């Protein structure tokens, strides 16, 4: 059976932290579906089209990776795509606590699913989309925090 994982997130915008998790997960799975969540209630900073375009720019040539947008529950996307794994990155103990409850509730709702965590690479442990957005809002340079070639 193909090992398919969903990497869900807002990617608002994509950072080197996301890129690192995805590249490190490539040898572990046959297919990685990057699911860009469209949450009606949460207004994003960048429109979904731009967030998807950046991901395509970075990963478009990688045969194991698919990029799509979704609304609703991540486990429902997993069911539709036959994915048995959800991939998440862990930076801090706060990430862990948050992820633990979501991962365990997902397991109760969809027992076939397992959440796989990769620890953040140490150099990216402090990188987050929200910090990158703050720097952009205030006119700073985010080059070192976002993947090569991403321009705002
Ligand atoms: P969400 O809004 O679902 O948290 P994000 O786009 O912020 O979406 O993050 C998607 C995933 O990427 C999450 O699992 C998050 O923990 C992980 N992630 C984000 N930044 C980093 C980083 N610097 N290092 C490792 N994982 C990260």
PDB file of C-alpha atoms in Angstrom, residues 9-134:
ATOM      1  CA  UNK A   9      -1.003  24.141   7.175  1.00  0.00           C
ATOM      2  CA  UNK A  10      -1.727  27.734   6.375  1.00  0.00           C
ATOM      3  CA  UNK A  11       1.668  28.442   4.766  1.00  0.00           C
ATOM      4  CA  UNK A  12       0.953  32.142   5.218  1.00  0.00           C
ATOM      5  CA  UNK A  13       3.671  32.421   3.948  1.00  0.00           C
ATOM      6  CA  UNK A  14       5.776  29.281   3.454  1.00  0.00           C
ATOM      7  CA  UNK A  15       9.025  29.409   5.477  1.00  0.00           C
ATOM      8  CA  UNK A  16      12.321  27.571   5.521  1.00  0.00           C
ATOM      9  CA  UNK A  17      10.923  25.674   8.498  1.00  0.00           C
ATOM     10  CA  UNK A  18       8.128  24.219   6.346  1.00  0.00           C
ATOM     11  CA  UNK A  19      10.520  23.525   3.484  1.00  0.00           C
ATOM     12  CA  UNK A  20      12.901  21.664   5.769  1.00  0.00           C
ATOM     13  CA  UNK A  21      10.152  19.433   7.222  1.00  0.00           C
ATOM     14  CA  UNK A  22       8.846  18.567   3.751  1.00  0.00           C
ATOM     15  CA  UNK A  23      12.275  17.762   2.298  1.00  0.00           C
ATOM     16  CA  UNK A  24      13.195  15.633   5.303  1.00  0.00           C
ATOM     17  CA  UNK A  25       9.906  13.738   5.018  1.00  0.00           C
ATOM     18  CA  UNK A  26      10.435  12.876   1.339  1.00  0.00           C
ATOM     19  CA  UNK A  27      12.367   9.624   1.995  1.00  0.00           C
ATOM     20  CA  UNK A  28       9.701   8.487   4.479  1.00  0.00           C
ATOM     21  CA  UNK A  29       6.642   8.572   2.189  1.00  0.00           C
ATOM     22  CA  UNK A  30       5.614   7.660  -1.354  1.00  0.00           C
ATOM     23  CA  UNK A  31       3.517  10.780  -1.669  1.00  0.00           C
ATOM     24  CA  UNK A  32       3.232  14.041   0.284  1.00  0.00           C
ATOM     25  CA  UNK A  33       0.077  16.080  -0.160  1.00  0.00           C
ATOM     26  CA  UNK A  34       0.612  19.664   0.964  1.00  0.00           C
ATOM     27  CA  UNK A  35      -2.854  20.767   2.044  1.00  0.00           C
ATOM     28  CA  UNK A  36      -3.258  24.517   2.169  1.00  0.00           C
ATOM     29  CA  UNK A  37      -6.127  25.114   4.549  1.00  0.00           C
ATOM     30  CA  UNK A  38      -8.730  27.671   3.595  1.00  0.00           C
ATOM     31  CA  UNK A  39     -10.379  28.640   6.818  1.00  0.00           C
ATOM     32  CA  UNK A  40     -13.373  30.864   6.243  1.00  0.00           C
ATOM     33  CA  UNK A  41     -13.231  32.379   9.727  1.00  0.00           C
ATOM     34  CA  UNK A  42      -9.496  33.052   9.851  1.00  0.00           C
ATOM     35  CA  UNK A  43      -8.509  35.816   7.453  1.00  0.00           C
ATOM     36  CA  UNK A  44      -5.157  35.058   5.855  1.00  0.00           C
ATOM     37  CA  UNK A  45      -2.422  37.628   5.245  1.00  0.00           C
ATOM     38  CA  UNK A  46      -1.623  36.366   1.736  1.00  0.00           C
ATOM     39  CA  UNK A  47      -4.366  35.161  -0.624  1.00  0.00           C
ATOM     40  CA  UNK A  48      -4.531  31.415  -1.052  1.00  0.00           C
ATOM     41  CA  UNK A  49      -3.513  31.685  -4.738  1.00  0.00           C
ATOM     42  CA  UNK A  50      -0.180  33.246  -3.779  1.00  0.00           C
ATOM     43  CA  UNK A  51       0.453  30.751  -0.994  1.00  0.00           C
ATOM     44  CA  UNK A  52      -0.152  27.895  -3.436  1.00  0.00           C
ATOM     45  CA  UNK A  53       1.952  29.536  -6.171  1.00  0.00           C
ATOM     46  CA  UNK A  54       4.958  29.792  -3.814  1.00  0.00           C
ATOM     47  CA  UNK A  55       4.618  26.123  -2.861  1.00  0.00           C
ATOM     48  CA  UNK A  56       4.455  25.229  -6.551  1.00  0.00           C
ATOM     49  CA  UNK A  57       7.548  27.303  -7.199  1.00  0.00           C
ATOM     50  CA  UNK A  58       9.463  25.373  -4.532  1.00  0.00           C
ATOM     51  CA  UNK A  59       8.079  21.858  -4.985  1.00  0.00           C
ATOM     52  CA  UNK A  60       6.437  21.813  -8.417  1.00  0.00           C
ATOM     53  CA  UNK A  61       9.169  19.594  -9.891  1.00  0.00           C
ATOM     54  CA  UNK A  62       9.129  17.054  -7.092  1.00  0.00           C
ATOM     55  CA  UNK A  63       7.187  14.008  -8.360  1.00  0.00           C
ATOM     56  CA  UNK A  64       6.211  12.807  -4.860  1.00  0.00           C
ATOM     57  CA  UNK A  65       4.565  16.114  -3.904  1.00  0.00           C
ATOM     58  CA  UNK A  66       1.048  17.379  -4.645  1.00  0.00           C
ATOM     59  CA  UNK A  67      -0.217  20.773  -3.574  1.00  0.00           C
ATOM     60  CA  UNK A  68      -3.889  21.460  -3.047  1.00  0.00           C
ATOM     61  CA  UNK A  69      -6.241  23.652  -1.091  1.00  0.00           C
ATOM     62  CA  UNK A  70      -8.952  22.338   1.179  1.00  0.00           C
ATOM     63  CA  UNK A  71     -11.656  23.415   3.555  1.00  0.00           C
ATOM     64  CA  UNK A  72     -13.058  21.383   6.410  1.00  0.00           C
ATOM     65  CA  UNK A  73     -11.402  18.762   8.529  1.00  0.00           C
ATOM     66  CA  UNK A  74      -7.919  17.502   7.704  1.00  0.00           C
ATOM     67  CA  UNK A  75      -9.033  13.933   8.415  1.00  0.00           C
ATOM     68  CA  UNK A  76     -11.739  14.270   5.742  1.00  0.00           C
ATOM     69  CA  UNK A  77      -9.060  15.308   3.245  1.00  0.00           C
ATOM     70  CA  UNK A  78      -7.014  12.289   4.365  1.00  0.00           C
ATOM     71  CA  UNK A  79     -10.003   9.983   3.816  1.00  0.00           C
ATOM     72  CA  UNK A  80     -10.613  11.383   0.318  1.00  0.00           C
ATOM     73  CA  UNK A  81      -6.951  10.994  -0.607  1.00  0.00           C
ATOM     74  CA  UNK A  82      -6.408   7.607   1.046  1.00  0.00           C
ATOM     75  CA  UNK A  83      -3.765   9.114   3.294  1.00  0.00           C
ATOM     76  CA  UNK A  84      -2.985   7.189   6.476  1.00  0.00           C
ATOM     77  CA  UNK A  85      -0.559   9.758   7.840  1.00  0.00           C
ATOM     78  CA  UNK A  86      -0.603  13.421   8.827  1.00  0.00           C
ATOM     79  CA  UNK A  87       2.793  15.116   8.921  1.00  0.00           C
ATOM     80  CA  UNK A  88       3.486  17.913  11.406  1.00  0.00           C
ATOM     81  CA  UNK A  89       6.566  19.757  12.587  1.00  0.00           C
ATOM     82  CA  UNK A  90       7.426  20.334  16.243  1.00  0.00           C
ATOM     83  CA  UNK A  91       9.349  23.386  17.376  1.00  0.00           C
ATOM     84  CA  UNK A  92       8.531  23.779  21.054  1.00  0.00           C
ATOM     85  CA  UNK A  93       6.720  22.147  23.926  1.00  0.00           C
ATOM     86  CA  UNK A  94       3.803  24.490  23.162  1.00  0.00           C
ATOM     87  CA  UNK A  95       3.646  22.984  19.648  1.00  0.00           C
ATOM     88  CA  UNK A  96       3.712  19.553  21.252  1.00  0.00           C
ATOM     89  CA  UNK A  97       0.768  20.199  23.580  1.00  0.00           C
ATOM     90  CA  UNK A  98      -1.286  21.704  20.777  1.00  0.00           C
ATOM     91  CA  UNK A  99      -0.444  18.890  18.379  1.00  0.00           C
ATOM     92  CA  UNK A 100      -0.985  16.173  20.952  1.00  0.00           C
ATOM     93  CA  UNK A 101      -4.647  17.048  21.467  1.00  0.00           C
ATOM     94  CA  UNK A 102      -5.370  17.488  17.761  1.00  0.00           C
ATOM     95  CA  UNK A 103      -3.512  14.283  16.911  1.00  0.00           C
ATOM     96  CA  UNK A 104      -5.333  12.295  19.570  1.00  0.00           C
ATOM     97  CA  UNK A 105      -8.759  13.664  18.624  1.00  0.00           C
ATOM     98  CA  UNK A 106      -7.994  12.875  14.982  1.00  0.00           C
ATOM     99  CA  UNK A 107      -7.104   9.318  16.034  1.00  0.00           C
ATOM    100  CA  UNK A 108     -10.428   8.966  17.862  1.00  0.00           C
ATOM    101  CA  UNK A 109     -12.331  10.235  14.829  1.00  0.00           C
ATOM    102  CA  UNK A 110     -10.329   8.320  12.235  1.00  0.00           C
ATOM    103  CA  UNK A 111      -8.553   5.360  13.865  1.00  0.00           C
ATOM    104  CA  UNK A 112      -6.615   4.472  10.698  1.00  0.00           C
ATOM    105  CA  UNK A 113      -4.748   7.788  10.786  1.00  0.00           C
ATOM    106  CA  UNK A 114      -1.402   8.348  12.495  1.00  0.00           C
ATOM    107  CA  UNK A 115       0.255  11.707  12.967  1.00  0.00           C
ATOM    108  CA  UNK A 116       3.983  11.689  12.283  1.00  0.00           C
ATOM    109  CA  UNK A 117       6.081  14.429  13.867  1.00  0.00           C
ATOM    110  CA  UNK A 118       9.464  15.647  12.784  1.00  0.00           C
ATOM    111  CA  UNK A 119      11.437  17.859  15.131  1.00  0.00           C
ATOM    112  CA  UNK A 120      12.290  21.212  13.682  1.00  0.00           C
ATOM    113  CA  UNK A 121      15.860  21.495  12.467  1.00  0.00           C
ATOM    114  CA  UNK A 122      17.618  23.543  15.190  1.00  0.00           C
ATOM    115  CA  UNK A 123      18.335  26.459  12.875  1.00  0.00           C
ATOM    116  CA  UNK A 124      14.624  26.859  12.106  1.00  0.00           C
ATOM    117  CA  UNK A 125      13.150  26.280  15.559  1.00  0.00           C
ATOM    118  CA  UNK A 126      12.322  29.971  15.960  1.00  0.00           C
ATOM    119  CA  UNK A 127      11.018  30.553  12.446  1.00  0.00           C
ATOM    120  CA  UNK A 128       7.277  30.925  12.095  1.00  0.00           C
ATOM    121  CA  UNK A 129       4.936  32.355   9.473  1.00  0.00           C
ATOM    122  CA  UNK A 130       3.610  34.827  12.033  1.00  0.00           C
ATOM    123  CA  UNK A 131       7.080  36.260  12.743  1.00  0.00           C
ATOM    124  CA  UNK A 132       7.753  36.459   8.994  1.00  0.00           C
ATOM    125  CA  UNK A 133       4.459  38.349   8.529  1.00  0.00           C
ATOM    126  CA  UNK A 134       5.401  40.790  11.295  1.00  0.00           C
TER     127      UNK A 134
END
